[in-house]
Short mmCIF file of C-alpha atoms in Angstrom, two decimals:
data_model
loop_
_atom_site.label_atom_id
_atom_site.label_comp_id
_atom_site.label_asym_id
_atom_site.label_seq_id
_atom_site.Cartn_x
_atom_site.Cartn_y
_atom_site.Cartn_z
CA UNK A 1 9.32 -17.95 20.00
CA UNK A 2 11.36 -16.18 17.19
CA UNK A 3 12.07 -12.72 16.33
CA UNK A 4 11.25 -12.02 12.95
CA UNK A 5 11.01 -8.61 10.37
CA UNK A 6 10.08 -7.74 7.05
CA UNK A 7 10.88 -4.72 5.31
CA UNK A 8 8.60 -3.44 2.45
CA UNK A 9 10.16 -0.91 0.56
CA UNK A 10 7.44 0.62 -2.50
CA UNK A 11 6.88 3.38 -4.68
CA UNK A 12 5.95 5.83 -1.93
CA UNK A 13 6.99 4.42 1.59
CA UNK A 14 9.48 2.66 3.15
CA UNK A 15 7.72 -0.40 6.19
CA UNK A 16 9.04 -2.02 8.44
CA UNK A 17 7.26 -4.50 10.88
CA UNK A 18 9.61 -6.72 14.01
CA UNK A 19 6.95 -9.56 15.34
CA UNK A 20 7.34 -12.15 17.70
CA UNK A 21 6.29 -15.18 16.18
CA UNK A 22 4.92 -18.24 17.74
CA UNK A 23 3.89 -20.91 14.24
CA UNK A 24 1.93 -18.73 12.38
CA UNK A 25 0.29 -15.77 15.00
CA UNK A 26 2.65 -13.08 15.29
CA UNK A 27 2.69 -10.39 17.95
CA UNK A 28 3.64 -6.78 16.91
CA UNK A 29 6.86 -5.82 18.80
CA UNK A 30 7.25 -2.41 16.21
CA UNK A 31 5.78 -0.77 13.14
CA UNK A 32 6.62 2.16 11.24
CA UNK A 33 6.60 3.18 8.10
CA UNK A 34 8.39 6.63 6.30
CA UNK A 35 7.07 8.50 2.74
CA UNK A 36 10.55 8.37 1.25
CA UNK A 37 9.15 8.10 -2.04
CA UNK A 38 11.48 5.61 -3.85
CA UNK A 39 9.45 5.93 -6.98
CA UNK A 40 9.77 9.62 -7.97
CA UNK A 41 10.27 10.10 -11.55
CA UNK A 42 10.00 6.39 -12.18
CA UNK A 43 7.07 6.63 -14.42
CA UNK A 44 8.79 9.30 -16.50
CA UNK A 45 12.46 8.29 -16.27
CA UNK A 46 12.56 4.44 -15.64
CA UNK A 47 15.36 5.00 -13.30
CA UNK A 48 15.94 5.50 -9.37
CA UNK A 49 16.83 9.26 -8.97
CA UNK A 50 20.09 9.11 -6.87
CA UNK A 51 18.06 11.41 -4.45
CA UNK A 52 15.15 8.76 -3.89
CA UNK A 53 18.15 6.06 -3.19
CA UNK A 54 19.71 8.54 -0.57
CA UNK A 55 16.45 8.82 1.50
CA UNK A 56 15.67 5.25 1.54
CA UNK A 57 19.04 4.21 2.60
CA UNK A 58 18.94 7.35 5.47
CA UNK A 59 15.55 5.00 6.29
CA UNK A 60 16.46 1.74 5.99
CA UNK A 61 19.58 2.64 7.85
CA UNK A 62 17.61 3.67 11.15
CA UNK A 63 15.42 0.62 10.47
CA UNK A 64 18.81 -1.91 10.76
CA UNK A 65 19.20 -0.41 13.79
CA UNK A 66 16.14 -1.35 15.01
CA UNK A 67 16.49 -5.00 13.86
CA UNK A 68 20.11 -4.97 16.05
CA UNK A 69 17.98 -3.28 19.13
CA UNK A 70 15.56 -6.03 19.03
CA UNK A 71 17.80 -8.97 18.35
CA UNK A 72 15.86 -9.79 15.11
CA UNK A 73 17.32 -13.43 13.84
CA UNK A 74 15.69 -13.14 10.20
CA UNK A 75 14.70 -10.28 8.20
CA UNK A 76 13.17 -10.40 4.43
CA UNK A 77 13.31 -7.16 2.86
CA UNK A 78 11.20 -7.04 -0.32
CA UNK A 79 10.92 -3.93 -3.09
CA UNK A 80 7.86 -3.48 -5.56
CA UNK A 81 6.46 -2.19 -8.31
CA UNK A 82 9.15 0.78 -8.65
CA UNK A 83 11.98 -1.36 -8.78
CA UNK A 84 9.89 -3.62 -11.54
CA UNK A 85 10.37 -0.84 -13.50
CA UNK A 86 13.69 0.40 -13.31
CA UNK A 87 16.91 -0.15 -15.17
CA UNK A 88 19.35 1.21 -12.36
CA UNK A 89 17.84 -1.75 -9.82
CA UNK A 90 21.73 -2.83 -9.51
CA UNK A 91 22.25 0.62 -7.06
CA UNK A 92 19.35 -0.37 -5.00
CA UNK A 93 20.35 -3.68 -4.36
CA UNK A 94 23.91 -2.71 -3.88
CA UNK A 95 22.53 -0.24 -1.15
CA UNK A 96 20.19 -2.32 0.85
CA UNK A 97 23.01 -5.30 0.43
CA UNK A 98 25.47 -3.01 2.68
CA UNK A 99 23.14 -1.76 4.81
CA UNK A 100 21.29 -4.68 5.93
CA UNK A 101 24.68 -7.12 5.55
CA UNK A 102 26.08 -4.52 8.23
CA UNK A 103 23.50 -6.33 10.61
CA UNK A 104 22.64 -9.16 9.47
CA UNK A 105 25.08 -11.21 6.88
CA UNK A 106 23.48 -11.93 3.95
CA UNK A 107 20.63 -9.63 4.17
CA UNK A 108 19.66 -8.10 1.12
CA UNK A 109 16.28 -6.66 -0.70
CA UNK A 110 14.27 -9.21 -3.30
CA UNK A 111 12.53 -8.01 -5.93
CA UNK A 112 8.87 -9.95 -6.10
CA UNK A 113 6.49 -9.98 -8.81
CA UNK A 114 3.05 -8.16 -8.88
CA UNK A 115 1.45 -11.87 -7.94
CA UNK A 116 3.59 -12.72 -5.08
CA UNK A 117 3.00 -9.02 -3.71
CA UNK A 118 -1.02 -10.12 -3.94
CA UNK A 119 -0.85 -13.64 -2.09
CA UNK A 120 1.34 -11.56 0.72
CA UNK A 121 -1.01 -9.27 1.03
CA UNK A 122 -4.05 -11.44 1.02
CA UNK A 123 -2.14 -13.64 3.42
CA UNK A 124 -1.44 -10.42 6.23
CA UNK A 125 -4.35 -8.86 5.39
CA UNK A 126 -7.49 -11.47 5.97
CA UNK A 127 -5.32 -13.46 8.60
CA UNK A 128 -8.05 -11.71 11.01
CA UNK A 129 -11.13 -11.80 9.17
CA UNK A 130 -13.82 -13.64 10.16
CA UNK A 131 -14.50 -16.40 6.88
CA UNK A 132 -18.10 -15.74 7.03
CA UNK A 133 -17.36 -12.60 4.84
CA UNK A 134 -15.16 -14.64 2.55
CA UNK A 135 -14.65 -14.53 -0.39
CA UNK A 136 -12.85 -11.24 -0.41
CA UNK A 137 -11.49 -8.53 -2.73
CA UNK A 138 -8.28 -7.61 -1.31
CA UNK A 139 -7.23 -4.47 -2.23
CA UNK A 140 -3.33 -3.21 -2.02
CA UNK A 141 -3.47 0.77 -3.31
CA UNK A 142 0.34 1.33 -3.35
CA UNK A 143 2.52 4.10 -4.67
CA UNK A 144 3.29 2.42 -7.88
CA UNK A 145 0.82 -0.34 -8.54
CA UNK A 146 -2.31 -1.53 -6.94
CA UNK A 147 -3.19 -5.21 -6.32
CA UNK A 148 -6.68 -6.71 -6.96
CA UNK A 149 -7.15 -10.19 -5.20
CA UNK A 150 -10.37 -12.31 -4.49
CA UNK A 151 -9.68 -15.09 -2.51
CA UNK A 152 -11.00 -17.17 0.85
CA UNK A 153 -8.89 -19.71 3.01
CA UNK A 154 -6.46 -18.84 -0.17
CA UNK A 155 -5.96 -16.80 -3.23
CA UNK A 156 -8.28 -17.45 -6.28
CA UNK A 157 -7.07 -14.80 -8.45
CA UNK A 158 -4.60 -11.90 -8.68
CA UNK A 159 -3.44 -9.02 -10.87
CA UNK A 160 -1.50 -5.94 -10.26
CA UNK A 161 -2.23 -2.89 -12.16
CA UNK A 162 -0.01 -0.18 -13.37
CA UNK A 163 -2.59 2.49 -11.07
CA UNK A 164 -1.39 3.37 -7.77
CA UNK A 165 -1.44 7.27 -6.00
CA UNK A 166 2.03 8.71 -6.90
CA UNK A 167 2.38 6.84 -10.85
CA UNK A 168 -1.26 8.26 -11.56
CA UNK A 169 -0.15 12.22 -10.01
CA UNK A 170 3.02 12.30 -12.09
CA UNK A 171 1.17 11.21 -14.95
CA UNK A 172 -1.72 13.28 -14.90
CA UNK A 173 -2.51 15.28 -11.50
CA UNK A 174 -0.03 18.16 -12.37
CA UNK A 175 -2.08 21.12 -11.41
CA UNK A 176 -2.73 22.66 -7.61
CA UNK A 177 -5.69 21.39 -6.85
CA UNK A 178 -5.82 19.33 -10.46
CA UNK A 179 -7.99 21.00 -13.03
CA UNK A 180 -11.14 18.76 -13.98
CA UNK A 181 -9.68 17.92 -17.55
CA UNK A 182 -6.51 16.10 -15.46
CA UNK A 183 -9.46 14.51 -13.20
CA UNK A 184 -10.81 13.03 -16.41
CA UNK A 185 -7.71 11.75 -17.66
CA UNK A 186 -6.61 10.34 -14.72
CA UNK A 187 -10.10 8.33 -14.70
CA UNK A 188 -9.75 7.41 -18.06
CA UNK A 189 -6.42 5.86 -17.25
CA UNK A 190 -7.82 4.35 -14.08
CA UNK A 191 -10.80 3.16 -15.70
CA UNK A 192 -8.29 1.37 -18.65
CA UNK A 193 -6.27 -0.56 -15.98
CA UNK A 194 -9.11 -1.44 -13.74
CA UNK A 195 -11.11 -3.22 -17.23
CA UNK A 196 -8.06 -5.51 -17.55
CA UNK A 197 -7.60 -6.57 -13.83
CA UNK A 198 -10.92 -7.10 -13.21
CA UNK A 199 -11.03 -9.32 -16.65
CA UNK A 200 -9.11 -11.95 -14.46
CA UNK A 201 -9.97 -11.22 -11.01
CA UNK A 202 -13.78 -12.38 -10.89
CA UNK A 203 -14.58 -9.66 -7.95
CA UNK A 204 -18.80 -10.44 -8.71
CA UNK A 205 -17.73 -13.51 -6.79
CA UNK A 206 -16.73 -11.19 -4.00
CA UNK A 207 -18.84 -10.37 -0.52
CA UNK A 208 -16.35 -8.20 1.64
CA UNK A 209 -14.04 -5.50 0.28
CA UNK A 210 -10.49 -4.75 2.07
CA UNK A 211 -8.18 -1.89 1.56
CA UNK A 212 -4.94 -1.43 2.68
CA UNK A 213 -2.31 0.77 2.28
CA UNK A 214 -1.40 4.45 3.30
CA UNK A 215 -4.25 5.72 1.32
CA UNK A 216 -6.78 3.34 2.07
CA UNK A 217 -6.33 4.18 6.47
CA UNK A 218 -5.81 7.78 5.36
CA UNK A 219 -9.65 7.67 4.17
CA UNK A 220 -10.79 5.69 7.08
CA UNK A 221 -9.63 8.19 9.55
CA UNK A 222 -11.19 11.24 7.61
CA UNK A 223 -14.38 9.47 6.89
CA UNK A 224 -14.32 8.42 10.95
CA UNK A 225 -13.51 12.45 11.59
CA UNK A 226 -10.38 11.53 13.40
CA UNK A 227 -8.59 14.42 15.12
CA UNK A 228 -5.08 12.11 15.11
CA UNK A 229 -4.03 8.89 12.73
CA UNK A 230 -5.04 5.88 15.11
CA UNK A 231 -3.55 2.97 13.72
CA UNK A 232 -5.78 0.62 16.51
CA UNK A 233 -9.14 2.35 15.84
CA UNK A 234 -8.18 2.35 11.58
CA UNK A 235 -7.47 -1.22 11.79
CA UNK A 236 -10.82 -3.24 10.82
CA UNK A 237 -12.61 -0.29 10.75
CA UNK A 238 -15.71 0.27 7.76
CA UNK A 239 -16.80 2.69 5.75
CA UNK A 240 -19.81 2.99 3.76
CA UNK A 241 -19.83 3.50 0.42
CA UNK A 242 -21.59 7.06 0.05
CA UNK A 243 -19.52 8.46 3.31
CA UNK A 244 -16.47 6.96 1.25
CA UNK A 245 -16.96 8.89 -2.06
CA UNK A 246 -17.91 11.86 0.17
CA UNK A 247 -14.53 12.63 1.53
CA UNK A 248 -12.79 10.82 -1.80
CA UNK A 249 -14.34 13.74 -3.72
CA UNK A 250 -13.52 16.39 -0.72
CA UNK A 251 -9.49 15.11 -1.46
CA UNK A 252 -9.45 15.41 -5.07
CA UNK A 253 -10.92 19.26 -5.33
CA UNK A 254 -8.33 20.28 -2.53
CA UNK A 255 -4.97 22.29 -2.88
CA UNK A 256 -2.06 19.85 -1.40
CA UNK A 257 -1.82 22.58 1.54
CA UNK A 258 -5.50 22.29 2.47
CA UNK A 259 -4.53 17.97 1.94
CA UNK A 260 -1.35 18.30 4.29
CA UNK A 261 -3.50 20.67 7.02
CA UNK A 262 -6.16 17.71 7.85
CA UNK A 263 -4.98 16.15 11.26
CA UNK A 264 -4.60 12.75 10.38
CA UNK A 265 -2.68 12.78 7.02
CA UNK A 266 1.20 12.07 6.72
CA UNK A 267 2.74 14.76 5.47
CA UNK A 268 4.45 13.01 2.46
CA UNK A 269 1.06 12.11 1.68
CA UNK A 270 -0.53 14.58 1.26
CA UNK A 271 0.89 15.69 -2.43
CA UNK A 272 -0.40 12.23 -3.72
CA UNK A 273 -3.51 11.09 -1.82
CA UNK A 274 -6.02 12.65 -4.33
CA UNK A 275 -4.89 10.47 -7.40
CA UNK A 276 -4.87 7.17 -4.87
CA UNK A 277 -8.74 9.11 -4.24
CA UNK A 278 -9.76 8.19 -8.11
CA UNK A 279 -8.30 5.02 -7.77
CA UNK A 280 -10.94 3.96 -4.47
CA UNK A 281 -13.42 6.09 -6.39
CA UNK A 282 -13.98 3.78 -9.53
CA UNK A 283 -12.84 0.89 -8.03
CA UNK A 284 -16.07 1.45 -5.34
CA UNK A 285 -17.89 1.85 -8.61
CA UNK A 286 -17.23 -1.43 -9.80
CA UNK A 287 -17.58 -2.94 -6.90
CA UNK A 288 -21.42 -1.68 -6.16
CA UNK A 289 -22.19 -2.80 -10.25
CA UNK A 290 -20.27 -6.33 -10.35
CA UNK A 291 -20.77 -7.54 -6.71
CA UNK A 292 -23.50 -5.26 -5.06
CA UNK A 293 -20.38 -4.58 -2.15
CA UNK A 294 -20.85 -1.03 -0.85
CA UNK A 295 -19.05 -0.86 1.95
CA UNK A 296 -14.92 -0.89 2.54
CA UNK A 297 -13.51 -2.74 5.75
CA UNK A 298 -9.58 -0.90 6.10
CA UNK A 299 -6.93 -3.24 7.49
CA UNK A 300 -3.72 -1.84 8.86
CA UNK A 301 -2.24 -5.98 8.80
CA UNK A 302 -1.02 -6.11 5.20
CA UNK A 303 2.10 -7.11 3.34
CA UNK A 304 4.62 -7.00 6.10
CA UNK A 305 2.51 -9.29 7.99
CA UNK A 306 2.70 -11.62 4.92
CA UNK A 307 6.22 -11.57 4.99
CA UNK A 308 6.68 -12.18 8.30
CA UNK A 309 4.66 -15.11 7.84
CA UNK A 310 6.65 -16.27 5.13
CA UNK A 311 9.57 -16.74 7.16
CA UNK A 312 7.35 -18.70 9.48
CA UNK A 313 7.18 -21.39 7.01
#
């Protein structure tokens, strides 16, 4: 048995997961994950703002101590879409490079493309399922990008799409609760980006839908009327289609305050959650016309546990 971690550092959040790994199952020793929102002002600016770089290292910082507490022997730490898209990359790396070295020599963040973030994800996130519901449409709603994948034993087809919850708010969600004209917009946009990924991701071919991500359980619990975020009830849990649109459209007409007041929403979420709302929204839509799915299954096993088992071999 092995001690292994993976780091996932997006747009919005900042994940770590420590497993115990025996070949390929893995047993959770820790997860956590903190809104430090790496991404802000991406969209606009292209650059990390030297104030995102100084909460993810105060993060990833308590997060190499965790690795030391544990005794983790090999940690990947991977960033996404925002640090596709920036020029300044060179002060992230430097950053993670002496934070993580400090632990473990060597250690450093990798940048992966929008496929590679789909096959992890697929990988972590249908590890689980039971194949009868294959093929799937894995979905990855992120802070900066979202990833569309449709695969069974294996991925068939990928694509990640300039759409996730904090890119589409900057862009267009600027008002408190957003006006309908930014509501439009921001579906126009969504609608844009989902035409081209689902040009190469078949999804008619598709039977069960899975969502992950922070906004993705953040429904699940308000459609399930939790009182508290309850990662073990989230995990696997469904949601039907009509109950899902229900409480998608309840987030999008609400003030951030009314957003951040609902028991089982993060607090850095709660600024962002209504633009990853039109995102579920139309992609639900396409779903029910192209595939006749109408239902979302929400798995808290994602990327991290992709990465982990990438270091498995």
């Amino acid at each position: 048995m092995k001690r292994a971690a993976a780091i996932d550092c997006g747009t919005n959040s900042i994940r770590l997961l420590i497993s115990d790994t025996t070949g390929a199952h893995l047993r959770d020793v820790h997860r956590e994950t903190r809104i430090v929102r790496l991404g802000q002002g991406v969209d606009a600016t292209g650059q990390f703002a030297p104030d995102a770089i100084a909460r993810t290292r105060g993060a990833l910082a308590d997060y190499a101590a965790l690795l030391k507490q544990h005794g983790v022997e090999r940690v990947r730490m991977v960033a996404t879409s925002a640090a596709r898209d920036v020029t300044n990359r060179d002060d992230f790396f430097a950053m993670t490079a002496d934070v993580l070295g400090a632990v473990i020599p060597g250690a450093v963040a990798e940048v992966i493309s929008g496929a590679e973030e789909a096959e992890l994800s697929f990988r972590g996130a249908v590890d689980e399922l039971d194949s009868a519901g294959a093929p799937f449409v894995v979905v990855d709603l992120g802070g900066g990008s979202t990833e569309i994948v449709l695969g069974e034993s294996g991925v068939v087809a990928s694509y990640s799409a300039d759409i996730g919850c904090v890119r589409l708010t900057e862009r267009c969600l600027h008002t408190d609760p957003p006006t309908p004209e930014e509501v439009v917009a921001a579906r126009r946009v969504v609608r844009e980006k989902l035409d081209a990924a689902l040009g190469v991701v078949p999804v008619e071919r598709g039977r069960t839908w899975v969502g992950l991500a922070g906004t993705m359980t953040t429904l699940s619990a308000l459609a399930h009327n939790m009182t508290a975020y309850d990662a073990a009830a989230i995990h696997l849990s469904r949601v039907p289609g009509d109950r899902l649109l229900a409480v998608c459209e309840r987030l999008i007409g609400m003030t951030r305050s009314e957003r951040a007041a609902l028991p089982p929403m993060h607090e850095g979420r709660a600024d962002v959650i209504g633009g990853g709302a039109i995102v579920v929204e139309e992609l639900l839509r396409e779903l029910r016309s192209r595939a006749g799915i109408d239902e979302l299954t929400v798995s808290e096993h994602d990327i991290l546990d992709g990465i982990v088992m990438s270091l498995c071999g």
